[in-house]
Structures are given as structure tokens and as C-alpha cells.
Coordinates of C-alpha atoms in Angstrom, one line a residue:
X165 CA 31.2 12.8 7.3
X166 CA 31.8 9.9 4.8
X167 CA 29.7 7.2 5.2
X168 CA 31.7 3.5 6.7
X169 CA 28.6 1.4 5.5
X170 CA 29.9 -1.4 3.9
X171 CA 27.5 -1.8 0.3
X172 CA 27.7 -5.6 0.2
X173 CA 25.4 -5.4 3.6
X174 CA 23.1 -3.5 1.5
X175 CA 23.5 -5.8 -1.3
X176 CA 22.8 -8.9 1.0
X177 CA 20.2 -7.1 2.1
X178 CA 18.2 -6.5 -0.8
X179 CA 19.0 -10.2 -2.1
X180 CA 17.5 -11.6 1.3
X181 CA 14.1 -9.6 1.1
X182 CA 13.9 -10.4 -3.0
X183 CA 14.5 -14.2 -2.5
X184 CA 11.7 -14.3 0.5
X185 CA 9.5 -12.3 -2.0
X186 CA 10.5 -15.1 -5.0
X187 CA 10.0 -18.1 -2.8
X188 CA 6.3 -16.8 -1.8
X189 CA 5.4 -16.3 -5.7
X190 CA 6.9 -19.8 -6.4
X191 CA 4.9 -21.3 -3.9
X192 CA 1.7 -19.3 -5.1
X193 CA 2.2 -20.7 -8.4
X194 CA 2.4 -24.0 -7.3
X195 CA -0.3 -23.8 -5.0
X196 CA -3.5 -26.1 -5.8
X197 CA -6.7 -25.3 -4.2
X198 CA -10.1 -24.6 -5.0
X199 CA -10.6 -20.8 -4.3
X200 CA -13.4 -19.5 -2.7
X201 CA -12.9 -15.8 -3.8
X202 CA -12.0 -14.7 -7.5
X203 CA -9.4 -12.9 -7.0
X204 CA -7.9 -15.1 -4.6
X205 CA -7.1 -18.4 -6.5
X206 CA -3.8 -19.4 -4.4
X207 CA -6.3 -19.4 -1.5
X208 CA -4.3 -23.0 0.5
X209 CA -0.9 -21.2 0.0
X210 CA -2.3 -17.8 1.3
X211 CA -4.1 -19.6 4.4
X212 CA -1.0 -21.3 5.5
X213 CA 1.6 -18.6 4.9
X214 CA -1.3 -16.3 7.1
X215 CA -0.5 -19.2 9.8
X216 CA 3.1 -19.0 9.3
X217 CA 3.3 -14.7 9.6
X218 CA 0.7 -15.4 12.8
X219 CA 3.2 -17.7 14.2
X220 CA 5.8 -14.9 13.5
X221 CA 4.2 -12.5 14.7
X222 CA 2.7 -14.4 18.1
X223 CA 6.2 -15.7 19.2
X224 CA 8.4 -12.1 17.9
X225 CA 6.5 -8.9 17.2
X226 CA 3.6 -8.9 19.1
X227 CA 5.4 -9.2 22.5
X228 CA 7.6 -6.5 21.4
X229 CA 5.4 -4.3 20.8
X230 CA 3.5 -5.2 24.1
X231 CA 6.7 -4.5 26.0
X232 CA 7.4 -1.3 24.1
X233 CA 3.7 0.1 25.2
X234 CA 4.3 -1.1 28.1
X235 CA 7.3 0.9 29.2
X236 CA 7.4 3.7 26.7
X237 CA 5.1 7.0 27.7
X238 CA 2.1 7.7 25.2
X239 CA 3.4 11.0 24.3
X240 CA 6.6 9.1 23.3
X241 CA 5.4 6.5 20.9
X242 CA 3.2 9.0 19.9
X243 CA 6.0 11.2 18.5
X244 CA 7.9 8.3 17.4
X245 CA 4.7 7.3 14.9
X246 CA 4.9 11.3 14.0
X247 CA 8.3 11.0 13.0
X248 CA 7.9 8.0 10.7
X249 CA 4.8 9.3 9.6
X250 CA 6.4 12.5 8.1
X251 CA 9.5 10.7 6.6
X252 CA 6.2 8.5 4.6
X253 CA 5.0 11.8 3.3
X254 CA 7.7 12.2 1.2
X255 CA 6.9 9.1 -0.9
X256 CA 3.4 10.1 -0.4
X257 CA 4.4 13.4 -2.5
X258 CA 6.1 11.5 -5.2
X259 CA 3.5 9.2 -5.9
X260 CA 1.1 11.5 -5.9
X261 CA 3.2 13.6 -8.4
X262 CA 3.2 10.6 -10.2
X263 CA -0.2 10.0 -10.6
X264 CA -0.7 13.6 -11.6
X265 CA -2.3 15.2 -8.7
X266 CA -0.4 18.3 -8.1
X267 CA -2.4 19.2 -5.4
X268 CA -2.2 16.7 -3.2
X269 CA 1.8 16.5 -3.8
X270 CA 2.1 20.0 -2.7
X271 CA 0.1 19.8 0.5
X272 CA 2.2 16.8 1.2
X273 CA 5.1 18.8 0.7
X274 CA 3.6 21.3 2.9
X275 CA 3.0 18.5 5.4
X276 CA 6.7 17.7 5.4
X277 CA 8.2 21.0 5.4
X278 CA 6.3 22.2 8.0
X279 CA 6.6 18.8 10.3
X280 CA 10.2 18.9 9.7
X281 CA 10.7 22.5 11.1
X282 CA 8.1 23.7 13.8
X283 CA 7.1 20.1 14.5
X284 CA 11.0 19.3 15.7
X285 CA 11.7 17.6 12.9
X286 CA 8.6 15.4 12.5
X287 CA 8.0 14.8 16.1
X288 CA 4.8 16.8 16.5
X289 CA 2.1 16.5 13.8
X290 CA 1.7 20.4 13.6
X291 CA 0.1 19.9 9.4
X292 CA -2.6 17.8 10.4
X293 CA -3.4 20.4 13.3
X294 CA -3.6 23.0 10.2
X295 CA -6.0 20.5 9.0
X296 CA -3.4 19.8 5.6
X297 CA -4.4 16.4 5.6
X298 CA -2.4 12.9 4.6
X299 CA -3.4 10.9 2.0
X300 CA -0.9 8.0 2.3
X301 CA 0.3 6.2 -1.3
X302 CA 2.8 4.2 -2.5
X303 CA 3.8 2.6 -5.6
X304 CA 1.2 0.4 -6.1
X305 CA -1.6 2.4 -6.0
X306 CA 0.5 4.6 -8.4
X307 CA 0.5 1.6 -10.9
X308 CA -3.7 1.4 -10.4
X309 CA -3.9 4.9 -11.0
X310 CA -2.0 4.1 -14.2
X311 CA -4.6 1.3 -15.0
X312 CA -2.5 -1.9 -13.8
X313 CA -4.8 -4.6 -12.5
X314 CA -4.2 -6.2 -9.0
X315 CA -3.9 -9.4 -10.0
X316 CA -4.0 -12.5 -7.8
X317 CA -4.0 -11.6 -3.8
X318 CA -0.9 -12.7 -2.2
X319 CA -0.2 -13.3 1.4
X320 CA 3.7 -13.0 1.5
X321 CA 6.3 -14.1 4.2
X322 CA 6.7 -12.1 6.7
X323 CA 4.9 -9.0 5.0
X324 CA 1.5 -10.4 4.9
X325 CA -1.1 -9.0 2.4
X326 CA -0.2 -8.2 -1.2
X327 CA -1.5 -8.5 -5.1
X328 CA 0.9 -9.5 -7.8
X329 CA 0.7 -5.7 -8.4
X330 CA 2.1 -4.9 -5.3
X331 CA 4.4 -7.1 -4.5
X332 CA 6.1 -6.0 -8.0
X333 CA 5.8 -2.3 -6.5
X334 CA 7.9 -3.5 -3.5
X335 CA 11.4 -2.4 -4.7
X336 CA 10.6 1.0 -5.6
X337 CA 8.6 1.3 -2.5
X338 CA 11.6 0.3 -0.6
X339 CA 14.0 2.5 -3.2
X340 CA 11.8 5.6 -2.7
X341 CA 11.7 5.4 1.2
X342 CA 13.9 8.1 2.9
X343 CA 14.9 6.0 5.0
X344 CA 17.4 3.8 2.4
X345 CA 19.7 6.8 1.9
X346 CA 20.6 6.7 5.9
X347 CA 23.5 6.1 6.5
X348 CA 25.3 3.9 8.6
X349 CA 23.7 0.8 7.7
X350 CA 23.8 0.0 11.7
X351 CA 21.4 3.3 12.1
X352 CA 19.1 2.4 9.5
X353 CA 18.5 -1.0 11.0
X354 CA 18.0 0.3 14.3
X355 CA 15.4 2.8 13.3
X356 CA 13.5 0.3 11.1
X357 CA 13.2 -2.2 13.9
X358 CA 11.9 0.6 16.0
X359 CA 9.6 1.3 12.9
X360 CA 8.3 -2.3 13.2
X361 CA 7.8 -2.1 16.8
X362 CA 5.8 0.9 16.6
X363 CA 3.4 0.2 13.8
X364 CA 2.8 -3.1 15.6
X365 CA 2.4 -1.7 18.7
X366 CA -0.5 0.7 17.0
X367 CA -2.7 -2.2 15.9
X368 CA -2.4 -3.9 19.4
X369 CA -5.8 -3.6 19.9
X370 CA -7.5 -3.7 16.9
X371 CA -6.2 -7.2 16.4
X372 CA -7.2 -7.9 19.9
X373 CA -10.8 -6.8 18.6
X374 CA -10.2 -8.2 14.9
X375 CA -9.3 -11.9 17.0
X376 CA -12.3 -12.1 19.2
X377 CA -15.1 -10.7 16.3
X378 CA -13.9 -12.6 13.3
X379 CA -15.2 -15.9 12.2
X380 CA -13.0 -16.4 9.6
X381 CA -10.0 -14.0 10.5
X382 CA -8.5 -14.6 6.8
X383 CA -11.4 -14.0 4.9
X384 CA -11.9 -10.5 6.9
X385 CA -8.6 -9.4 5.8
X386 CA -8.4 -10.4 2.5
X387 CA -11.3 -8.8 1.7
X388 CA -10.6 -5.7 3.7
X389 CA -7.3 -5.1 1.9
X390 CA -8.2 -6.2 -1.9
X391 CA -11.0 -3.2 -1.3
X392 CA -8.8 -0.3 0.2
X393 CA -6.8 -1.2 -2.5
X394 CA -8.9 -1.0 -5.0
X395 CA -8.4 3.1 -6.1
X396 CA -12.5 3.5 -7.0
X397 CA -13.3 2.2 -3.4
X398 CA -10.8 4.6 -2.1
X399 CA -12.4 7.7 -4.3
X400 CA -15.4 6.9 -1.9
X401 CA -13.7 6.4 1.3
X402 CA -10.8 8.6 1.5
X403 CA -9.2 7.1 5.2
X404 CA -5.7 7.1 4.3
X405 CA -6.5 2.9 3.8
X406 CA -3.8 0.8 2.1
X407 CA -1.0 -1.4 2.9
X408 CA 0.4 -1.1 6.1
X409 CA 3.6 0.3 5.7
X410 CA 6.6 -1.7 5.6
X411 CA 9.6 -0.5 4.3
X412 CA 11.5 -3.1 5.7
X413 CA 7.0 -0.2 4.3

């Protein structure tokens, strides 16, 4: 059936996520402050767009996602992580292609493949029973593997933490994601909303924990995330670590 997406919603679309990603590197470069980490020299604009996505996320997304555990069964959000999961494998394959590891592209397509068809297509998590394990990447750890430097850690609206590395790997991350060839547009939306939900309803209580241990919340996630994305730290701790996905992943 032919598609009756309009491609100016797409196009408006794409404008709207670029000019929120602009407007955070504009800021950062204008940003004075005396940084406190070396890799972090926008520190004052990081610290208050962290307060602005914590607003965000206080007042929107976390008491969506606390509704949706609420009244969705485990076994159902638990399929509905399984499901985006499995689409992610795809890009996992191609980066790893793309970093020339054919052997972890492979089992990734395995992963998919057999997800997609005994696990009802990607609703069951039969690969990792067969012990075909994920190792989740996306473009910018494709550009580390090719020897691009982080750069300057970036907290960015609505997304949270990034590099300069990263946030340039955005648009092919979004390109890549199966999810931008589904069509209608209305569908697409819907499922990455639920997409949002989900993954935010997943960290529930480890930002429960993360709020009550921390003394200095930022610092504890900066420093996290500049290290699982750092590809030698990785070779050590192989956790499926990096960004958490936001398509929107």
C-alpha cells in the first residue's frame, strides 16, 4: 500500500531536532566557566541544560513512564523493550560492519533473524537465550573506532549526554534506525513515543538509586558516560554501555 505520509512532516521534523541540536552547540560555545573536568570545558552550560532536561523529565517523562509500569503487565513491557531492542540490532550490525568486525555483525544478524521469526517478530529475546550475545553500537563509537576524538562533553536539550563526536553522529544514527523508513508518519510517532516511555520506564529505579547515592548527580554522569564511551574502557568492560538510545536513539 502506497504510503499517505506527507514528506514536509518529515522535513519539519528533521529541521526541529537539528535546530534544538544547533542551539545547544551555540550556547556551548558561548558558555564561560571555569571547568572542573578536562574534557568538560562548557561545564555552566552543561549544569544548567542537566537542570533544564531534569525539569523535563520531572514534569513529562518520568510520570509517564510511572503510569505505564504501573498499568502495563511485566511480561508486556518486557516484550515491548524486546521488540525495540531487536529493531537496534540492525544498526548494531552495520556499525559493526563498519568498524570491520565481521563477526560480531553476523551474530547480530543472527540475533535479528532469529528474533524476528521464532521470537514473534522480536517480542521474545530467543538469541540471547542461545547465548548470541548484543553488543549495542551506533555511529559514534564507529567514528572512535575510526580514531575520531570525543571532543568536548555536551549535555544537549532534551537528549542529555553527548561529545561533539556524538552529537555530529546523530543524523546518521537517526538515518540508520529502522524505524525512519515506517511509514505512516502517524505510526512512526506513536511507536517512538512508546519507545521513550519504555526506556524511561526501565531506568525508574536506577535513578531512584542514582538520586538518593549521588553527591554530585552531574559529575556521576558525566563521568560515567565520557568512560563507556571511551572504545579502550569498553575493550575492558564489554556491558553493552553507551548512549542511551534515542532515536527520536
Amino acid at each position: 500500500m502506497k504510503s499517505n505520509s506527507n514528506p514536509s512532516t518529515a522535513l519539519w521534523r528533521r529541521t526541529g531536532l537539528s535546530a534544538a541540536l544547533a542551539a545547544g552547540l551555540l550556547l556551548a560555545g558561548c558558555a564561560s566557566t571555569q571547568a572542573t573536568h578536562p574534557q568538560d570545558p562548557y561545564e555552566g552550560y552543561n549544569r544548567a541544560m542537566t537542570s533544564f532536561n531534569d525539569s523535563v523529565d520531572k514534569a513529562v517523562l518520568k510520570p509517564a513512564a510511572t503510569a505505564y509500569q504501573t498499568v502495563t503487565p511485566q511480561p508486556v513491557r518486557t516484550g515491548v523493550t524486546n521488540f525495540f531492542g531487536n529493531l537496534g540490532d540492525l544498526w548494531s550490525m552495520v556499525n559493526h560492519a563498519l568498524q570491520g568486525n565481521g563477526e560480531k555483525a553476523y551474530n547480530h544478524m543472527v540475533r535479528f533473524t532469529t528474533n524476528t521469526v521464532l521470537g514473534i517478530g522480536g517480542l521474545l529475546d530467543i538469541a540471547t537465550e542461545m547465548r548470541v550475545e548484543r553488543d549495542k553500537q551506533d555511529f559514534g563509537l564507529t567514528l572512535a573506532s575510526w580514531g575520531v576524538k570525543p571532543g568536548p562533553y555536551l549535555v544537549l536539550p532534551f537528549l542529555g549526554p553527548s561529545t561533539v563526536r556524538d552529537t555530529v553522529a546523530l543524523p546518521a544514527d537517526w538515518w540508520g534506525h529502522p524505524m525512519d523508513r515506517m511509514h505512516p508518519v502517524s505510526h512512526r510517532n506513536s511507536l517512538l513515543g512508546l519507545r521513550l516511555v519504555d526506556a524511561r520506564a526501565n531506568l525508574l529505579n536506577a535513578t531512584d538509586t542514582l538520586d538518593a547515592a549521588a553527591l554530585d548527580r552531574y559529575t556521576l554522569i558525566r563521568d560515567f558516560y565520557l568512560k563507556q564511551r571511551d572504545p579502550a574502557s569498553r575493550q575492558h568492560n564489554d556491558d553493552n554501555a553507551g548512549r542511551v538510545e534515542s532515536y527520536d536513539d
